[in-house]
mmCIF file of N, CA and C in Angstrom:
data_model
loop_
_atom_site.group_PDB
_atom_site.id
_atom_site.type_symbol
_atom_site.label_atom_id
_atom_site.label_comp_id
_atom_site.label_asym_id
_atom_site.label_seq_id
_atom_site.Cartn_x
_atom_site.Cartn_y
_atom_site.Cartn_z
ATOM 1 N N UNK A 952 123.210 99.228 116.597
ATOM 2 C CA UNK A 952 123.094 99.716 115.233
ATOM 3 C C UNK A 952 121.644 100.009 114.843
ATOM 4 N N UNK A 953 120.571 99.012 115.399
ATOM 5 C CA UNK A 953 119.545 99.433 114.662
ATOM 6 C C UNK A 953 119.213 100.550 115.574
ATOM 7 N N UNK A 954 119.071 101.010 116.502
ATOM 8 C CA UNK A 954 118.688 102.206 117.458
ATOM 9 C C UNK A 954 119.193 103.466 116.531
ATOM 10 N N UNK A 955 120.288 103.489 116.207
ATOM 11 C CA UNK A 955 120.687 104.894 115.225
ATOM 12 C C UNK A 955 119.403 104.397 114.101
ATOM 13 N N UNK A 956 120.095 103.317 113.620
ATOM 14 C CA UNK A 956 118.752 103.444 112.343
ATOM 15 C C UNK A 956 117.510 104.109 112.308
ATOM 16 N N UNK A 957 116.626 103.690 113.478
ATOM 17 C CA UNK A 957 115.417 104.044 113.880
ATOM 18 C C UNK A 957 115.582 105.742 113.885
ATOM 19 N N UNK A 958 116.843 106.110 115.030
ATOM 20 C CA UNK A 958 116.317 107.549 114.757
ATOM 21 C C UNK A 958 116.884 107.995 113.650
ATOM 22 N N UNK A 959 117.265 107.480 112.510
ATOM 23 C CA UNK A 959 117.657 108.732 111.361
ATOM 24 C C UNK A 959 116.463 108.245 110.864
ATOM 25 N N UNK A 960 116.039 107.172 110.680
ATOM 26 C CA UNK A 960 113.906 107.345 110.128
ATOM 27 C C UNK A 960 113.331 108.130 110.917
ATOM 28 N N UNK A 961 113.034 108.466 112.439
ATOM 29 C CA UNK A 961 112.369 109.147 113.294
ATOM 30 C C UNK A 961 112.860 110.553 112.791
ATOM 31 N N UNK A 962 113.965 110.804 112.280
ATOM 32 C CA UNK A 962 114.633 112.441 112.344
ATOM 33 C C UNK A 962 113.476 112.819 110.541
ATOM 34 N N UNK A 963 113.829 111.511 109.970
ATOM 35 C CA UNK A 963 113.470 111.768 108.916
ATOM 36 C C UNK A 963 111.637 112.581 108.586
ATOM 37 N N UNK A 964 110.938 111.470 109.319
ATOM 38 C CA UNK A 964 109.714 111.299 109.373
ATOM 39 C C UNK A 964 109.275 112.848 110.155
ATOM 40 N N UNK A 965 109.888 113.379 111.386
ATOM 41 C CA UNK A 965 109.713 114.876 111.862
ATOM 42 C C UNK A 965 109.511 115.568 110.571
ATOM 43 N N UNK A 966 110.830 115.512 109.707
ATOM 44 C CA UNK A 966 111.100 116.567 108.638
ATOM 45 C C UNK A 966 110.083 116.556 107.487
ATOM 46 N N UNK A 967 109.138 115.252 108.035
ATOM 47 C CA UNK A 967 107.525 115.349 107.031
ATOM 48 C C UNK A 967 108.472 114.609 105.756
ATOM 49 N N UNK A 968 109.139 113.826 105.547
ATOM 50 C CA UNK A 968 109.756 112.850 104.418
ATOM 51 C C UNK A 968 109.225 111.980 104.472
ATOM 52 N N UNK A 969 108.396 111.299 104.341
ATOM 53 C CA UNK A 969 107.696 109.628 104.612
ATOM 54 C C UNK A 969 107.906 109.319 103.122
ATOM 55 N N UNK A 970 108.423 109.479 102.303
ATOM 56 C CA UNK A 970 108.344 109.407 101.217
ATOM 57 C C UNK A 970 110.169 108.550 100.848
ATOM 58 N N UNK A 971 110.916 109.552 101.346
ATOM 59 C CA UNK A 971 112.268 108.727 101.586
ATOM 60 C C UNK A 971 112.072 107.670 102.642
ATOM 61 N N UNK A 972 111.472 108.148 103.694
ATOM 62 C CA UNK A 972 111.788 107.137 104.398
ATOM 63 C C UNK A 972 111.255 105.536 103.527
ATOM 64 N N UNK A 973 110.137 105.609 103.373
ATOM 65 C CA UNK A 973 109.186 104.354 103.175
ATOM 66 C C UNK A 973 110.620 103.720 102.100
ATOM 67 N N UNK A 974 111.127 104.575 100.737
ATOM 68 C CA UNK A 974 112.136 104.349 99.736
ATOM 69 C C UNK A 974 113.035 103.334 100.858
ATOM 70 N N UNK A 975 113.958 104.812 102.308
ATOM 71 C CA UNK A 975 114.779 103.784 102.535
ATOM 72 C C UNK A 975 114.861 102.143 103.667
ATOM 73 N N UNK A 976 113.255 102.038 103.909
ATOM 74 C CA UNK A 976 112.658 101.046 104.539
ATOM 75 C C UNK A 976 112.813 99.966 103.317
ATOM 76 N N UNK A 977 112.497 100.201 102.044
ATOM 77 C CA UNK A 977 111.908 99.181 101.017
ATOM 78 C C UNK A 977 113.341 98.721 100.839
ATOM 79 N N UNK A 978 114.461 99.625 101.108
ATOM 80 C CA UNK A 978 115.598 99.123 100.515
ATOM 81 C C UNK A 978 116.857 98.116 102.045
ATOM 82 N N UNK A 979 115.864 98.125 102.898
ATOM 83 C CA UNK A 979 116.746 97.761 103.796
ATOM 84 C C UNK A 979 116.460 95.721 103.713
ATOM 85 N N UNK A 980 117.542 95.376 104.167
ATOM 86 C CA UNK A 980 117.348 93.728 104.072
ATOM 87 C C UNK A 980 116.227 93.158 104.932
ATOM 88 N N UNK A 981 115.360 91.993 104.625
ATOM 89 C CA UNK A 981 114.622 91.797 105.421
ATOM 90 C C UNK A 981 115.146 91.226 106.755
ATOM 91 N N UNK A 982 114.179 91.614 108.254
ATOM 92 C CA UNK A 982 114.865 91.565 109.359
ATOM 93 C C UNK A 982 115.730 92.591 109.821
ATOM 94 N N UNK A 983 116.150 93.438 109.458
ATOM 95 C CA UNK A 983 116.826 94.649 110.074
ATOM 96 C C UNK A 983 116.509 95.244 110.771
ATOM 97 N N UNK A 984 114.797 95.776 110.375
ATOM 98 C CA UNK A 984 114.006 96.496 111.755
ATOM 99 C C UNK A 984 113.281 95.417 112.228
ATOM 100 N N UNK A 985 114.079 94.124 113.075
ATOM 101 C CA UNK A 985 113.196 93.392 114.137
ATOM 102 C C UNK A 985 112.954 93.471 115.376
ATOM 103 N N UNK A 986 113.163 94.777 116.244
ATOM 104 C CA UNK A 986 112.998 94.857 117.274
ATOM 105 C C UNK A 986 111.441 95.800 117.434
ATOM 106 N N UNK A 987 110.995 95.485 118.599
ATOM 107 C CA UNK A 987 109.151 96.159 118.622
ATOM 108 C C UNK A 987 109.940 97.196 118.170
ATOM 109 N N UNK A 988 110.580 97.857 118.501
ATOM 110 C CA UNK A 988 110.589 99.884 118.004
ATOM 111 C C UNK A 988 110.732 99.593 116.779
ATOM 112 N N UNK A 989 111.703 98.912 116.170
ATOM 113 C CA UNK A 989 111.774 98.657 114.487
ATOM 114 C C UNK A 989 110.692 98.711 113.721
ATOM 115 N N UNK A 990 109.957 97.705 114.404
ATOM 116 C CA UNK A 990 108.466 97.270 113.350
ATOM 117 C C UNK A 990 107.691 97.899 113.793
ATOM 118 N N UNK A 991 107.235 98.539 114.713
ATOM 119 C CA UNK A 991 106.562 99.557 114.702
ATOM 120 C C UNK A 991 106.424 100.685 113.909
ATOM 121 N N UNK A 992 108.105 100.984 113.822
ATOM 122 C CA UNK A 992 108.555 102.408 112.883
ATOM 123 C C UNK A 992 107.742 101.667 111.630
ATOM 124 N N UNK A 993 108.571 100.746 111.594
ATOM 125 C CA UNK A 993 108.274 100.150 110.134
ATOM 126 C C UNK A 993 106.241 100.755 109.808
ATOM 127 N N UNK A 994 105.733 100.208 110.303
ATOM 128 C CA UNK A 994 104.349 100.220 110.385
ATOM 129 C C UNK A 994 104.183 101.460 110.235
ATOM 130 N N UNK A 995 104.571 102.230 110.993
ATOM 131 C CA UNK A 995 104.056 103.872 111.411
ATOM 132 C C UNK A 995 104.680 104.564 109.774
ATOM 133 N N UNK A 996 105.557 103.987 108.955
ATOM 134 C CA UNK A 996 106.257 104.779 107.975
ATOM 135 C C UNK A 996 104.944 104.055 106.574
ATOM 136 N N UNK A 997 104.618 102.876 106.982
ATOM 137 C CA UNK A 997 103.353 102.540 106.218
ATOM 138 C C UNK A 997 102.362 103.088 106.347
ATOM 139 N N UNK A 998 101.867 103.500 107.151
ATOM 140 C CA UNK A 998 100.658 103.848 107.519
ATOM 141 C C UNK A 998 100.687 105.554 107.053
ATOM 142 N N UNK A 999 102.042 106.327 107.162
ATOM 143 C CA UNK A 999 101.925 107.435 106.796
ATOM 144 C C UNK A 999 101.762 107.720 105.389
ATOM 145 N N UNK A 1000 102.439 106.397 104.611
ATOM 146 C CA UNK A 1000 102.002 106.731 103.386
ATOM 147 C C UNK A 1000 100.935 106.551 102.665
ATOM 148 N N UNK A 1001 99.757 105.849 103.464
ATOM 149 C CA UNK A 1001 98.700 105.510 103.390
ATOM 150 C C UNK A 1001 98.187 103.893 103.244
ATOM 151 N N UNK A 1002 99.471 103.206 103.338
ATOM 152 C CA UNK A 1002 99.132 101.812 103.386
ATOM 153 C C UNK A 1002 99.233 100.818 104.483
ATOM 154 N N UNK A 1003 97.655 101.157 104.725
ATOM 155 C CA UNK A 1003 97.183 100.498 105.985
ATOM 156 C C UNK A 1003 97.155 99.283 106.168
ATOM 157 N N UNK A 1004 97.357 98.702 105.261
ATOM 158 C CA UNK A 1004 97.243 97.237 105.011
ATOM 159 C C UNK A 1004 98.273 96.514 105.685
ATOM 160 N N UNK A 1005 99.500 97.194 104.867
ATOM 161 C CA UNK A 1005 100.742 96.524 105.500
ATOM 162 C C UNK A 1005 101.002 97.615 106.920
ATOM 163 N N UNK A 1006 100.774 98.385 106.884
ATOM 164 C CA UNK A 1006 101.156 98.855 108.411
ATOM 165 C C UNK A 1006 100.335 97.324 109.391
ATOM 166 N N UNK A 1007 99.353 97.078 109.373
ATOM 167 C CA UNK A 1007 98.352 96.333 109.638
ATOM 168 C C UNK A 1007 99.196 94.787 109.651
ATOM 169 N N UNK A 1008 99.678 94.519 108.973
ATOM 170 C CA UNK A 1008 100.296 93.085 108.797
ATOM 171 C C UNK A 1008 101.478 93.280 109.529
ATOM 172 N N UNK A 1009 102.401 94.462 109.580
ATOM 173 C CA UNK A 1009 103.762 94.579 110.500
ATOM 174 C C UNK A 1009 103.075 94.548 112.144
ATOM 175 N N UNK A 1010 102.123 95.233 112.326
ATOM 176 C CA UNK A 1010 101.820 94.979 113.490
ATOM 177 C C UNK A 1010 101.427 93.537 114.412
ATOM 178 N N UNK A 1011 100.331 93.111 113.127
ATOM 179 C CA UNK A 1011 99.969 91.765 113.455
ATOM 180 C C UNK A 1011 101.294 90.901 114.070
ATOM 181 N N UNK A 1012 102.399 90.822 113.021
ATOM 182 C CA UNK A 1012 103.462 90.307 113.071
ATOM 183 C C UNK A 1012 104.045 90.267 114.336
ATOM 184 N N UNK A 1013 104.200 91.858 115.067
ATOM 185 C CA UNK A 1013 104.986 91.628 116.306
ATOM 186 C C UNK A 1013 103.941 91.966 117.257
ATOM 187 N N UNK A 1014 103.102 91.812 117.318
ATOM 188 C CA UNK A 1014 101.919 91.672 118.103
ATOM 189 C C UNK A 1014 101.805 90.102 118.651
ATOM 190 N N UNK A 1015 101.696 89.493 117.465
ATOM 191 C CA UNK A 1015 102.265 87.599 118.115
ATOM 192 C C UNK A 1015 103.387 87.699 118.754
ATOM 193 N N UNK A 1016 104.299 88.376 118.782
ATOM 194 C CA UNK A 1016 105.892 87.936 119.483
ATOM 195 C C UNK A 1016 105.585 88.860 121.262
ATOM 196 N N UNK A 1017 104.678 89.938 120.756
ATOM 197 C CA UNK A 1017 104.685 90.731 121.877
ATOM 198 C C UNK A 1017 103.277 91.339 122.101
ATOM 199 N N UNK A 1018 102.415 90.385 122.300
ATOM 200 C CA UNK A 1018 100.936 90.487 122.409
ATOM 201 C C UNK A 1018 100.492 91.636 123.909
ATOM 202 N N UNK A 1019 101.156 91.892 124.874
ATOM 203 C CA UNK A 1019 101.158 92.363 125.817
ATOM 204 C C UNK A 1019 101.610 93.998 125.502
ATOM 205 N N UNK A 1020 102.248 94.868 124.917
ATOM 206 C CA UNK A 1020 103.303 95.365 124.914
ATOM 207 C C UNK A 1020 102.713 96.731 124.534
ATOM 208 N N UNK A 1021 102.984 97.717 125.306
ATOM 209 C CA UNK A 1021 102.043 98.997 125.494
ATOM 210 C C UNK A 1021 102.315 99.726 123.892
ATOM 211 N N UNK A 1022 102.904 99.712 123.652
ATOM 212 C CA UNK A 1022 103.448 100.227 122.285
ATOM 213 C C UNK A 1022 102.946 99.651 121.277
ATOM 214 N N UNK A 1023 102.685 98.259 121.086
ATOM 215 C CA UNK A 1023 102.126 97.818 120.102
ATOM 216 C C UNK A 1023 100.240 97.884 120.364
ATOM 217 N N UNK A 1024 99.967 97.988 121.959
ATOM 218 C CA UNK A 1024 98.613 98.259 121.240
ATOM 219 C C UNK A 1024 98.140 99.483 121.220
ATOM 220 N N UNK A 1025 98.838 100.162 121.297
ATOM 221 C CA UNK A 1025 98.848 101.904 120.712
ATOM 222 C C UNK A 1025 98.831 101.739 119.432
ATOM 223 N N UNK A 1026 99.997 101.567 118.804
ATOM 224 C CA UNK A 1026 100.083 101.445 117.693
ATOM 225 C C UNK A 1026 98.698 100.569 117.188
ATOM 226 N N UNK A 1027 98.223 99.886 117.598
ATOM 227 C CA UNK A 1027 97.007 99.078 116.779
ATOM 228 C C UNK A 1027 95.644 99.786 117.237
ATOM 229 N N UNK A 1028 95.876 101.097 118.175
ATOM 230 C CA UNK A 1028 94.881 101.951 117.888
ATOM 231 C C UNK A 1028 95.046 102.841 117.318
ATOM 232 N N UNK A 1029 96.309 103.148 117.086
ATOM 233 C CA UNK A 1029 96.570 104.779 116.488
ATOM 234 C C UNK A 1029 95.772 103.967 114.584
ATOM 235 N N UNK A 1030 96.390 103.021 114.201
ATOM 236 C CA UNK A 1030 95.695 102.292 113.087
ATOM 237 C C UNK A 1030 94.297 102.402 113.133
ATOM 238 N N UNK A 1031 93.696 101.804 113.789
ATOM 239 C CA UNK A 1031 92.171 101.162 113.836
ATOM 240 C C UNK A 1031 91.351 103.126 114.110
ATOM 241 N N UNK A 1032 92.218 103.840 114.397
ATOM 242 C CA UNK A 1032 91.692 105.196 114.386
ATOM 243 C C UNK A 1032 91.924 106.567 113.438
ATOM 244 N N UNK A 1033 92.833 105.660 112.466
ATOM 245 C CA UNK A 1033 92.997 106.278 110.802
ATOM 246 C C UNK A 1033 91.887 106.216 109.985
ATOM 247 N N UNK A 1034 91.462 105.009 110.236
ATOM 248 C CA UNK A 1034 90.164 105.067 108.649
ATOM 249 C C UNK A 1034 89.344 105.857 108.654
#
């Protein structure tokens, strides 16, 4: 289930919506997107809307669970190469 989830945010986010998406991120229960691709998205849908902060804290987050993990330290450069 969450794999569809992810890509109707991924379909979304193509179509340049970060705006719904982030809406239908805020409205989902906490824990839903807990898998690295989840919180990543999660992050990547923060960060598009300009809040680096919490993109920054979702990463941190599964960065402790998955400190190794090629995706997350992309993601914590694609961040650290926004500002």
């Amino acid at each position: 289930h969450e794999r569809a989830l992810i890509r109707s945010f991924e379909i979304g986010l193509a179509r340049g919506d970060s705006s719904q998406a982030a809406e239908r991120l805020a409205e989902l229960p906490p824990g839903r997107l807990s898998s690295v691709e989840g919180s990543l998205l999660a992050a990547r849908i923060h960060l598009t809307r300009g809040n680096q902060m919490l993109a920054e804290r979702v990463v941190e987050e599964v960065a402790a669970r998955h400190p190794n993990n090629c995706s997350v330290l992309a993601t914590r450069l694609d961040i650290a190469t926004a500002l």
